[in-house]
Short mmCIF file of N, CA, C and O in Angstrom, two decimals:
data_model
loop_
_atom_site.label_atom_id
_atom_site.label_comp_id
_atom_site.label_asym_id
_atom_site.label_seq_id
_atom_site.Cartn_x
_atom_site.Cartn_y
_atom_site.Cartn_z
N MET O 335 13.80 -20.34 -25.17
CA MET O 335 13.03 -19.55 -24.20
C MET O 335 14.01 -18.73 -23.36
O MET O 335 14.91 -19.26 -22.73
N THR O 336 13.81 -17.44 -23.36
CA THR O 336 14.64 -16.54 -22.58
C THR O 336 14.21 -16.56 -21.11
O THR O 336 13.04 -16.50 -20.80
N LYS O 337 15.19 -16.64 -20.25
CA LYS O 337 14.92 -16.56 -18.82
C LYS O 337 14.76 -15.09 -18.42
O LYS O 337 15.33 -14.20 -19.04
N THR O 338 14.00 -14.89 -17.35
CA THR O 338 13.80 -13.56 -16.78
C THR O 338 14.27 -13.60 -15.34
O THR O 338 14.00 -14.56 -14.63
N PHE O 339 14.96 -12.56 -14.91
CA PHE O 339 15.35 -12.44 -13.52
C PHE O 339 14.46 -11.38 -12.88
O PHE O 339 14.30 -10.28 -13.43
N THR O 340 13.85 -11.71 -11.76
CA THR O 340 13.03 -10.74 -11.05
C THR O 340 13.49 -10.62 -9.61
O THR O 340 13.99 -11.58 -9.01
N LEU O 341 13.33 -9.44 -9.08
CA LEU O 341 13.68 -9.14 -7.71
C LEU O 341 12.57 -8.29 -7.12
O LEU O 341 12.14 -7.31 -7.74
N LYS O 342 12.08 -8.69 -5.96
CA LYS O 342 11.04 -7.92 -5.28
C LYS O 342 11.64 -7.24 -4.07
O LYS O 342 12.43 -7.84 -3.34
N ARG O 343 11.22 -5.99 -3.87
CA ARG O 343 11.66 -5.26 -2.68
C ARG O 343 10.61 -4.23 -2.31
O ARG O 343 9.89 -3.73 -3.15
N GLN O 344 10.55 -3.96 -1.03
CA GLN O 344 9.57 -3.01 -0.52
C GLN O 344 10.19 -1.62 -0.46
O GLN O 344 11.37 -1.46 -0.13
N VAL O 345 9.38 -0.61 -0.80
CA VAL O 345 9.84 0.77 -0.70
C VAL O 345 9.96 1.11 0.79
O VAL O 345 9.01 0.97 1.55
N GLU O 346 11.16 1.53 1.18
CA GLU O 346 11.45 1.86 2.57
C GLU O 346 11.51 3.38 2.74
O GLU O 346 11.65 4.13 1.77
N PHE O 347 11.45 3.81 3.98
CA PHE O 347 11.50 5.23 4.32
C PHE O 347 12.72 5.90 3.71
O PHE O 347 12.63 7.01 3.18
N ASN O 348 13.87 5.21 3.74
CA ASN O 348 15.11 5.81 3.23
C ASN O 348 15.08 6.01 1.71
O ASN O 348 15.91 6.73 1.17
N HIS O 349 14.13 5.42 1.00
CA HIS O 349 13.99 5.60 -0.44
C HIS O 349 13.17 6.84 -0.79
O HIS O 349 13.17 7.26 -1.94
N CYS O 350 12.46 7.40 0.19
CA CYS O 350 11.43 8.40 -0.08
C CYS O 350 11.85 9.82 0.23
O CYS O 350 12.70 10.08 1.08
N ASP O 351 11.18 10.74 -0.47
CA ASP O 351 11.34 12.16 -0.19
C ASP O 351 10.26 12.59 0.81
O ASP O 351 9.51 11.77 1.33
N MET O 352 10.15 13.89 1.05
CA MET O 352 9.19 14.40 2.03
C MET O 352 7.73 14.13 1.64
O MET O 352 6.85 14.10 2.50
N ALA O 353 7.47 13.91 0.37
CA ALA O 353 6.11 13.62 -0.10
C ALA O 353 5.76 12.13 0.07
O ALA O 353 4.63 11.75 -0.20
N GLY O 354 6.74 11.33 0.51
CA GLY O 354 6.48 9.90 0.70
C GLY O 354 6.55 9.07 -0.56
O GLY O 354 6.07 7.94 -0.60
N ILE O 355 7.15 9.64 -1.62
CA ILE O 355 7.35 8.87 -2.85
C ILE O 355 8.85 8.65 -3.06
O ILE O 355 9.68 9.37 -2.50
N VAL O 356 9.17 7.64 -3.86
CA VAL O 356 10.58 7.32 -4.09
C VAL O 356 11.25 8.51 -4.76
O VAL O 356 10.79 9.03 -5.78
N PHE O 357 12.33 8.96 -4.14
CA PHE O 357 13.17 10.03 -4.68
C PHE O 357 13.94 9.42 -5.84
O PHE O 357 14.66 8.43 -5.67
N TYR O 358 13.80 9.97 -7.04
CA TYR O 358 14.27 9.31 -8.26
C TYR O 358 15.73 8.81 -8.22
O TYR O 358 16.00 7.75 -8.78
N PRO O 359 16.70 9.47 -7.56
CA PRO O 359 18.04 8.88 -7.53
C PRO O 359 18.09 7.52 -6.83
O PRO O 359 18.96 6.70 -7.11
N ARG O 360 17.13 7.25 -5.94
CA ARG O 360 17.10 5.96 -5.24
C ARG O 360 16.80 4.83 -6.21
O ARG O 360 17.21 3.70 -6.00
N TYR O 361 16.08 5.14 -7.29
CA TYR O 361 15.84 4.10 -8.31
C TYR O 361 17.15 3.63 -8.91
O TYR O 361 17.30 2.45 -9.23
N PHE O 362 18.13 4.53 -9.07
CA PHE O 362 19.41 4.13 -9.63
C PHE O 362 20.14 3.18 -8.69
O PHE O 362 20.81 2.24 -9.13
N GLU O 363 19.99 3.39 -7.38
CA GLU O 363 20.54 2.44 -6.42
C GLU O 363 19.84 1.10 -6.54
O GLU O 363 20.47 0.04 -6.45
N MET O 364 18.51 1.13 -6.73
CA MET O 364 17.75 -0.11 -6.87
C MET O 364 18.12 -0.85 -8.16
O MET O 364 18.16 -2.08 -8.19
N ILE O 365 18.38 -0.10 -9.23
CA ILE O 365 18.84 -0.72 -10.48
C ILE O 365 20.17 -1.42 -10.25
O ILE O 365 20.36 -2.57 -10.64
N SER O 366 21.09 -0.72 -9.61
CA SER O 366 22.39 -1.32 -9.31
C SER O 366 22.22 -2.57 -8.46
O SER O 366 22.86 -3.61 -8.71
N SER O 367 21.37 -2.50 -7.47
CA SER O 367 21.11 -3.65 -6.60
C SER O 367 20.51 -4.81 -7.39
O SER O 367 20.87 -5.98 -7.17
N SER O 368 19.61 -4.52 -8.30
CA SER O 368 18.99 -5.58 -9.12
C SER O 368 20.03 -6.28 -9.98
O SER O 368 20.01 -7.51 -10.11
N ILE O 369 20.95 -5.51 -10.56
CA ILE O 369 22.00 -6.11 -11.38
C ILE O 369 22.98 -6.88 -10.51
O ILE O 369 23.43 -7.98 -10.87
N GLU O 370 23.28 -6.35 -9.33
CA GLU O 370 24.15 -7.08 -8.39
C GLU O 370 23.52 -8.42 -8.01
O GLU O 370 24.18 -9.45 -7.99
N ARG O 371 22.21 -8.42 -7.71
CA ARG O 371 21.51 -9.66 -7.35
C ARG O 371 21.45 -10.61 -8.55
O ARG O 371 21.51 -11.81 -8.40
N PHE O 372 21.32 -10.05 -9.77
CA PHE O 372 21.33 -10.88 -10.96
C PHE O 372 22.62 -11.70 -11.02
O PHE O 372 22.59 -12.91 -11.21
N PHE O 373 23.75 -11.02 -10.83
CA PHE O 373 25.03 -11.74 -10.89
C PHE O 373 25.16 -12.74 -9.73
O PHE O 373 25.59 -13.87 -9.92
N ALA O 374 24.76 -12.33 -8.53
CA ALA O 374 24.90 -13.21 -7.36
C ALA O 374 23.94 -14.39 -7.42
O ALA O 374 24.34 -15.54 -7.18
N ASP O 375 22.67 -14.14 -7.74
CA ASP O 375 21.65 -15.18 -7.66
C ASP O 375 21.51 -15.99 -8.95
O ASP O 375 21.49 -17.21 -8.91
N ALA O 376 21.39 -15.31 -10.07
CA ALA O 376 21.17 -16.01 -11.34
C ALA O 376 22.47 -16.57 -11.93
O ALA O 376 22.48 -17.66 -12.49
N MET O 377 23.57 -15.82 -11.80
CA MET O 377 24.84 -16.24 -12.38
C MET O 377 25.72 -17.00 -11.38
O MET O 377 26.73 -17.57 -11.77
N GLU O 378 25.35 -16.94 -10.11
CA GLU O 378 26.15 -17.56 -9.03
C GLU O 378 27.60 -17.06 -9.07
O GLU O 378 28.55 -17.82 -8.89
N PHE O 379 27.74 -15.74 -9.31
CA PHE O 379 29.04 -15.10 -9.39
C PHE O 379 28.88 -13.69 -8.83
O PHE O 379 28.67 -12.73 -9.57
N SER O 380 28.94 -13.57 -7.52
CA SER O 380 28.68 -12.29 -6.85
C SER O 380 29.77 -11.29 -7.14
O SER O 380 30.87 -11.63 -7.55
N TRP O 381 29.45 -10.02 -6.87
CA TRP O 381 30.45 -8.99 -7.05
C TRP O 381 31.64 -9.23 -6.12
O TRP O 381 32.77 -8.92 -6.48
N GLY O 382 31.39 -9.80 -4.94
CA GLY O 382 32.49 -10.15 -4.04
C GLY O 382 33.42 -11.18 -4.66
O GLY O 382 34.64 -11.08 -4.55
N GLU O 383 32.84 -12.17 -5.33
CA GLU O 383 33.65 -13.18 -6.02
C GLU O 383 34.38 -12.59 -7.21
O GLU O 383 35.53 -12.96 -7.49
N MET O 384 33.73 -11.67 -7.91
CA MET O 384 34.40 -11.01 -9.04
C MET O 384 35.65 -10.29 -8.58
O MET O 384 36.68 -10.31 -9.25
N ARG O 385 35.54 -9.63 -7.43
CA ARG O 385 36.68 -8.86 -6.90
C ARG O 385 37.88 -9.75 -6.61
O ARG O 385 39.00 -9.27 -6.54
N GLN O 386 37.64 -11.04 -6.44
CA GLN O 386 38.73 -11.99 -6.15
C GLN O 386 39.25 -12.65 -7.43
O GLN O 386 40.09 -13.54 -7.35
N THR O 387 38.77 -12.21 -8.59
CA THR O 387 39.13 -12.82 -9.86
C THR O 387 40.09 -11.93 -10.63
O THR O 387 39.85 -10.72 -10.78
N ASP O 388 41.16 -12.50 -11.14
CA ASP O 388 42.08 -11.82 -12.05
C ASP O 388 42.50 -10.42 -11.59
O ASP O 388 42.45 -9.46 -12.37
N GLY O 389 42.83 -10.27 -10.34
CA GLY O 389 43.32 -8.99 -9.83
C GLY O 389 42.23 -7.98 -9.50
O GLY O 389 42.52 -6.81 -9.31
N GLY O 390 40.99 -8.43 -9.43
CA GLY O 390 39.90 -7.54 -9.01
C GLY O 390 39.00 -7.10 -10.14
O GLY O 390 39.12 -5.98 -10.63
N MET O 391 38.12 -7.96 -10.55
CA MET O 391 37.18 -7.63 -11.62
C MET O 391 35.89 -7.08 -11.03
O MET O 391 35.59 -7.27 -9.86
N GLY O 392 35.11 -6.42 -11.87
CA GLY O 392 33.83 -5.87 -11.47
C GLY O 392 33.01 -5.54 -12.69
O GLY O 392 33.43 -5.80 -13.82
N THR O 393 31.84 -4.96 -12.46
CA THR O 393 30.98 -4.56 -13.57
C THR O 393 30.53 -3.12 -13.37
O THR O 393 29.37 -2.85 -13.05
N PRO O 394 31.43 -2.15 -13.57
CA PRO O 394 31.03 -0.76 -13.43
C PRO O 394 29.96 -0.39 -14.46
O PRO O 394 29.91 -0.96 -15.55
N MET O 395 29.14 0.57 -14.10
CA MET O 395 28.05 1.02 -14.95
C MET O 395 28.59 1.91 -16.06
O MET O 395 29.34 2.85 -15.80
N GLY O 396 28.23 1.59 -17.28
CA GLY O 396 28.63 2.41 -18.42
C GLY O 396 27.57 3.43 -18.78
O GLY O 396 27.89 4.55 -19.15
N SER O 397 26.30 3.03 -18.64
CA SER O 397 25.21 3.96 -18.92
C SER O 397 23.92 3.45 -18.30
O SER O 397 23.75 2.25 -18.09
N ILE O 398 23.04 4.40 -18.00
CA ILE O 398 21.68 4.08 -17.53
C ILE O 398 20.74 5.05 -18.23
O ILE O 398 21.00 6.25 -18.30
N ASP O 399 19.64 4.50 -18.74
CA ASP O 399 18.61 5.30 -19.37
C ASP O 399 17.27 4.85 -18.78
O ASP O 399 16.95 3.66 -18.83
N VAL O 400 16.54 5.78 -18.18
CA VAL O 400 15.30 5.43 -17.49
C VAL O 400 14.17 6.36 -17.92
O VAL O 400 14.37 7.57 -18.07
N ARG O 401 13.00 5.78 -18.10
CA ARG O 401 11.77 6.54 -18.38
C ARG O 401 10.83 6.30 -17.21
O ARG O 401 10.32 5.20 -17.03
N PHE O 402 10.62 7.33 -16.38
CA PHE O 402 9.73 7.22 -15.23
C PHE O 402 8.29 7.35 -15.70
O PHE O 402 7.96 8.22 -16.49
N ARG O 403 7.41 6.49 -15.18
CA ARG O 403 6.03 6.47 -15.64
C ARG O 403 5.01 6.76 -14.54
O ARG O 403 3.95 7.30 -14.82
N ALA O 404 5.32 6.36 -13.31
CA ALA O 404 4.39 6.60 -12.19
C ALA O 404 5.19 6.56 -10.89
O ALA O 404 6.20 5.87 -10.80
N PRO O 405 4.75 7.29 -9.88
CA PRO O 405 5.48 7.30 -8.60
C PRO O 405 5.26 6.01 -7.81
O PRO O 405 4.25 5.33 -7.96
N SER O 406 6.24 5.70 -6.98
CA SER O 406 6.14 4.59 -6.03
C SER O 406 6.12 5.19 -4.64
O SER O 406 6.82 6.17 -4.36
N ARG O 407 5.34 4.58 -3.76
CA ARG O 407 5.12 5.15 -2.43
C ARG O 407 5.63 4.24 -1.32
O ARG O 407 5.74 3.03 -1.49
N LEU O 408 5.90 4.86 -0.21
CA LEU O 408 6.37 4.16 0.99
C LEU O 408 5.49 2.94 1.28
O LEU O 408 4.26 3.04 1.28
N GLY O 409 6.13 1.79 1.48
CA GLY O 409 5.43 0.56 1.84
C GLY O 409 5.02 -0.31 0.66
O GLY O 409 4.71 -1.49 0.85
N GLU O 410 5.01 0.25 -0.55
CA GLU O 410 4.63 -0.56 -1.71
C GLU O 410 5.71 -1.60 -2.02
O GLU O 410 6.89 -1.39 -1.73
N TRP O 411 5.28 -2.68 -2.65
CA TRP O 411 6.22 -3.70 -3.12
C TRP O 411 6.47 -3.47 -4.60
O TRP O 411 5.54 -3.28 -5.38
N LEU O 412 7.74 -3.45 -4.97
CA LEU O 412 8.16 -3.25 -6.35
C LEU O 412 8.75 -4.55 -6.88
O LEU O 412 9.44 -5.27 -6.16
N GLU O 413 8.49 -4.81 -8.15
CA GLU O 413 9.09 -5.97 -8.81
C GLU O 413 9.96 -5.47 -9.94
O GLU O 413 9.48 -4.78 -10.85
N PHE O 414 11.24 -5.79 -9.86
CA PHE O 414 12.22 -5.41 -10.87
C PHE O 414 12.45 -6.61 -11.78
O PHE O 414 12.73 -7.70 -11.30
N THR O 415 12.32 -6.39 -13.08
CA THR O 415 12.53 -7.45 -14.07
C THR O 415 13.74 -7.09 -14.90
O THR O 415 13.88 -5.95 -15.36
N VAL O 416 14.62 -8.08 -15.11
CA VAL O 416 15.88 -7.87 -15.81
C VAL O 416 16.03 -8.91 -16.93
O VAL O 416 15.88 -10.11 -16.67
N PHE O 417 16.28 -8.43 -18.14
CA PHE O 417 16.67 -9.26 -19.29
C PHE O 417 18.00 -8.73 -19.80
O PHE O 417 18.31 -7.57 -19.58
N ILE O 418 18.72 -9.53 -20.54
CA ILE O 418 19.89 -9.01 -21.24
C ILE O 418 19.47 -8.71 -22.67
O ILE O 418 18.98 -9.58 -23.38
N LYS O 419 19.63 -7.47 -23.05
CA LYS O 419 19.27 -7.02 -24.39
C LYS O 419 20.40 -7.26 -25.38
O LYS O 419 20.16 -7.62 -26.54
N ARG O 420 21.63 -7.04 -24.92
CA ARG O 420 22.80 -7.21 -25.78
C ARG O 420 23.95 -7.73 -24.94
O ARG O 420 24.20 -7.23 -23.84
N LEU O 421 24.64 -8.73 -25.44
CA LEU O 421 25.79 -9.30 -24.76
C LEU O 421 27.00 -9.13 -25.66
O LEU O 421 27.13 -9.81 -26.68
N GLY O 422 27.84 -8.17 -25.29
CA GLY O 422 29.04 -7.89 -26.08
C GLY O 422 30.24 -8.68 -25.56
O GLY O 422 30.12 -9.51 -24.66
N THR O 423 31.40 -8.38 -26.10
CA THR O 423 32.62 -9.06 -25.69
C THR O 423 32.93 -8.82 -24.23
O THR O 423 33.27 -9.74 -23.49
N SER O 424 32.77 -7.56 -23.79
CA SER O 424 33.09 -7.22 -22.40
C SER O 424 32.01 -6.36 -21.75
O SER O 424 32.22 -5.81 -20.67
N SER O 425 30.86 -6.24 -22.38
CA SER O 425 29.77 -5.45 -21.81
C SER O 425 28.45 -6.19 -21.99
O SER O 425 28.36 -7.13 -22.78
N ALA O 426 27.47 -5.74 -21.23
CA ALA O 426 26.12 -6.29 -21.36
C ALA O 426 25.14 -5.15 -21.13
O ALA O 426 25.31 -4.35 -20.21
N THR O 427 24.12 -5.09 -21.97
CA THR O 427 23.06 -4.11 -21.80
C THR O 427 21.82 -4.84 -21.31
O THR O 427 21.37 -5.80 -21.94
N PHE O 428 21.32 -4.39 -20.18
CA PHE O 428 20.14 -4.98 -19.56
C PHE O 428 18.92 -4.13 -19.87
O PHE O 428 18.99 -2.91 -19.80
N ASP O 429 17.81 -4.78 -20.22
CA ASP O 429 16.52 -4.10 -20.25
C ASP O 429 15.92 -4.25 -18.87
O ASP O 429 15.97 -5.34 -18.28
N LEU O 430 15.37 -3.17 -18.35
CA LEU O 430 14.85 -3.13 -16.98
C LEU O 430 13.41 -2.67 -16.98
O LEU O 430 13.02 -1.82 -17.77
N ALA O 431 12.65 -3.23 -16.06
CA ALA O 431 11.29 -2.75 -15.82
C ALA O 431 11.02 -2.84 -14.33
O ALA O 431 11.49 -3.75 -13.65
N CYS O 432 10.27 -1.88 -13.83
CA CYS O 432 9.86 -1.87 -12.43
C CYS O 432 8.35 -1.65 -12.41
O CYS O 432 7.84 -0.74 -13.07
N ALA O 433 7.66 -2.51 -11.65
CA ALA O 433 6.20 -2.40 -11.57
C ALA O 433 5.75 -2.68 -10.14
O ALA O 433 6.47 -3.29 -9.34
N SER O 434 4.54 -2.23 -9.85
CA SER O 434 3.88 -2.54 -8.59
C SER O 434 2.41 -2.77 -8.90
O SER O 434 1.77 -1.90 -9.52
N ASN O 435 1.91 -3.93 -8.52
CA ASN O 435 0.51 -4.28 -8.81
C ASN O 435 0.16 -4.04 -10.28
O ASN O 435 -0.84 -3.41 -10.59
N ASP O 436 1.01 -4.53 -11.16
CA ASP O 436 0.80 -4.44 -12.62
C ASP O 436 0.82 -3.01 -13.17
O ASP O 436 0.45 -2.78 -14.32
N GLU O 437 1.26 -2.04 -12.38
CA GLU O 437 1.42 -0.68 -12.87
C GLU O 437 2.91 -0.41 -13.06
O GLU O 437 3.70 -0.52 -12.12
N THR O 438 3.29 -0.07 -14.29
CA THR O 438 4.70 0.21 -14.58
C THR O 438 5.12 1.49 -13.88
O THR O 438 4.46 2.52 -13.98
N ARG O 439 6.24 1.41 -13.17
CA ARG O 439 6.79 2.59 -12.49
C ARG O 439 7.93 3.20 -13.31
O ARG O 439 8.07 4.39 -13.38
N PHE O 440 8.76 2.34 -13.93
CA PHE O 440 9.76 2.83 -14.86
C PHE O 440 10.18 1.70 -15.78
O PHE O 440 10.01 0.53 -15.46
N THR O 441 10.72 2.08 -16.93
CA THR O 441 11.38 1.16 -17.84
C THR O 441 12.73 1.78 -18.18
O THR O 441 12.91 2.99 -18.03
N GLY O 442 13.65 0.96 -18.63
CA GLY O 442 14.93 1.52 -19.00
C GLY O 442 15.93 0.47 -19.41
O GLY O 442 15.59 -0.69 -19.62
N SER O 443 17.15 0.92 -19.51
CA SER O 443 18.26 0.03 -19.84
C SER O 443 19.50 0.48 -19.07
O SER O 443 19.62 1.65 -18.71
N ALA O 444 20.37 -0.48 -18.84
CA ALA O 444 21.63 -0.20 -18.16
C ALA O 444 22.72 -1.06 -18.79
O ALA O 444 22.50 -2.25 -19.04
N THR O 445 23.85 -0.45 -19.07
CA THR O 445 24.99 -1.19 -19.63
C THR O 445 26.10 -1.26 -18.60
O THR O 445 26.48 -0.23 -18.02
N VAL O 446 26.57 -2.48 -18.36
CA VAL O 446 27.71 -2.68 -17.47
C VAL O 446 28.88 -3.20 -18.30
O VAL O 446 28.69 -3.80 -19.36
N VAL O 447 30.07 -2.97 -17.79
CA VAL O 447 31.30 -3.40 -18.47
C VAL O 447 32.07 -4.30 -17.51
O VAL O 447 32.29 -3.95 -16.35
N TYR O 448 32.47 -5.46 -18.00
CA TYR O 448 33.32 -6.36 -17.21
C TYR O 448 34.73 -5.79 -17.28
O TYR O 448 35.31 -5.69 -18.37
N ALA O 449 35.26 -5.36 -16.14
CA ALA O 449 36.54 -4.64 -16.16
C ALA O 449 37.34 -4.92 -14.90
O ALA O 449 36.79 -5.25 -13.85
N ASN O 450 38.63 -4.72 -15.02
CA ASN O 450 39.53 -4.78 -13.88
C ASN O 450 39.34 -3.48 -13.11
O ASN O 450 39.55 -2.39 -13.65
N THR O 451 38.96 -3.59 -11.84
CA THR O 451 38.64 -2.39 -11.06
C THR O 451 39.90 -1.60 -10.66
O THR O 451 39.78 -0.44 -10.28
N SER O 452 41.06 -2.22 -10.73
CA SER O 452 42.30 -1.50 -10.42
C SER O 452 42.79 -0.69 -11.61
O SER O 452 43.19 0.46 -11.47
N THR O 453 42.75 -1.30 -12.80
CA THR O 453 43.27 -0.63 -13.99
C THR O 453 42.20 0.12 -14.77
O THR O 453 42.51 0.99 -15.57
N GLY O 454 40.93 -0.27 -14.57
CA GLY O 454 39.84 0.34 -15.32
C GLY O 454 39.71 -0.19 -16.74
O GLY O 454 38.92 0.31 -17.52
N LYS O 455 40.48 -1.23 -17.08
CA LYS O 455 40.45 -1.77 -18.44
C LYS O 455 39.45 -2.91 -18.54
O LYS O 455 39.39 -3.78 -17.68
N SER O 456 38.68 -2.88 -19.63
CA SER O 456 37.69 -3.94 -19.84
C SER O 456 38.38 -5.25 -20.20
O SER O 456 39.53 -5.27 -20.65
N ALA O 457 37.64 -6.34 -20.01
CA ALA O 457 38.14 -7.68 -20.33
C ALA O 457 36.96 -8.50 -20.84
O ALA O 457 35.81 -8.21 -20.50
N PRO O 458 37.22 -9.51 -21.65
CA PRO O 458 36.13 -10.36 -22.12
C PRO O 458 35.47 -11.10 -20.95
O PRO O 458 36.13 -11.45 -19.98
N TRP O 459 34.14 -11.28 -21.09
CA TRP O 459 33.44 -12.09 -20.10
C TRP O 459 34.05 -13.48 -20.07
O TRP O 459 34.37 -14.03 -21.13
N PRO O 460 34.25 -14.08 -18.89
CA PRO O 460 34.70 -15.48 -18.85
C PRO O 460 33.68 -16.36 -19.59
O PRO O 460 32.47 -16.11 -19.52
N ASN O 461 34.17 -17.37 -20.30
CA ASN O 461 33.30 -18.22 -21.11
C ASN O 461 32.16 -18.83 -20.31
O ASN O 461 31.02 -18.89 -20.79
N SER O 462 32.44 -19.31 -19.10
CA SER O 462 31.38 -19.94 -18.30
C SER O 462 30.30 -18.93 -17.93
O SER O 462 29.11 -19.24 -17.95
N LEU O 463 30.70 -17.70 -17.63
CA LEU O 463 29.74 -16.66 -17.29
C LEU O 463 28.96 -16.23 -18.53
O LEU O 463 27.73 -16.08 -18.49
N ARG O 464 29.65 -16.07 -19.64
CA ARG O 464 28.99 -15.69 -20.90
C ARG O 464 27.93 -16.73 -21.26
O ARG O 464 26.81 -16.37 -21.68
N SER O 465 28.23 -17.99 -21.08
CA SER O 465 27.27 -19.05 -21.39
C SER O 465 26.01 -18.93 -20.53
O SER O 465 24.89 -19.01 -21.05
N LYS O 466 26.18 -18.69 -19.24
CA LYS O 466 25.03 -18.52 -18.34
C LYS O 466 24.25 -17.26 -18.70
O LYS O 466 23.02 -17.26 -18.71
N MET O 467 24.97 -16.17 -18.97
CA MET O 467 24.32 -14.91 -19.30
C MET O 467 23.48 -15.04 -20.58
O MET O 467 22.41 -14.43 -20.68
N SER O 468 23.94 -15.82 -21.53
CA SER O 468 23.23 -15.94 -22.80
C SER O 468 21.83 -16.53 -22.64
O SER O 468 20.97 -16.30 -23.48
N THR O 469 21.58 -17.25 -21.54
CA THR O 469 20.23 -17.80 -21.32
C THR O 469 19.24 -16.70 -20.92
O THR O 469 18.04 -16.92 -20.95
N TYR O 470 19.74 -15.53 -20.56
CA TYR O 470 18.90 -14.37 -20.23
C TYR O 470 18.85 -13.36 -21.37
O TYR O 470 18.30 -12.28 -21.23
N LEU O 471 19.47 -13.71 -22.50
CA LEU O 471 19.52 -12.82 -23.65
C LEU O 471 18.17 -12.84 -24.36
O LEU O 471 17.66 -13.90 -24.71
N MET O 472 17.59 -11.65 -24.53
CA MET O 472 16.28 -11.55 -25.20
C MET O 472 16.42 -12.02 -26.63
O MET O 472 17.39 -11.69 -27.32
N SER O 473 15.46 -12.81 -27.06
CA SER O 473 15.45 -13.27 -28.44
C SER O 473 15.13 -12.09 -29.35
O SER O 473 14.27 -11.27 -29.02
N PRO O 474 15.82 -12.01 -30.48
CA PRO O 474 15.53 -10.91 -31.40
C PRO O 474 14.09 -11.01 -31.91
O PRO O 474 13.57 -12.09 -32.11
N THR O 475 13.46 -9.87 -32.11
CA THR O 475 12.10 -9.84 -32.63
C THR O 475 12.15 -10.12 -34.14
O THR O 475 12.93 -9.48 -34.85
N PRO O 476 11.31 -11.06 -34.62
CA PRO O 476 11.35 -11.37 -36.07
C PRO O 476 10.84 -10.22 -36.91
O PRO O 476 10.14 -9.37 -36.52
#
């Protein structure tokens, strides 16, 4: 059984444009925040702790692909769902979904790379982290 990580957050004024809907670049900040919370809450390995590992590790974003489906408005509660679609040697691709009251707001994917933030060079996921991450790995469809 694959685990799912979810994060709920309310749309705030600073997320919105003049029309009172989420300005699309703010979703990218929310995606980053969801992945940061995934590591801190589900993996018990925050980005702050990563920075103290092996000369300063992190998970810079390699790619983001998003399909917007409906607008989100000031005051609404959004639920972000995160699965791991692919777990590579030094990268992970997350499947993402955002909904409010069972209405999909966006779907997408984001790939992060485990890398030394000083040198920019990727490194293999630590075995203990890889083991925890694998419990969020989506089962292949038969």
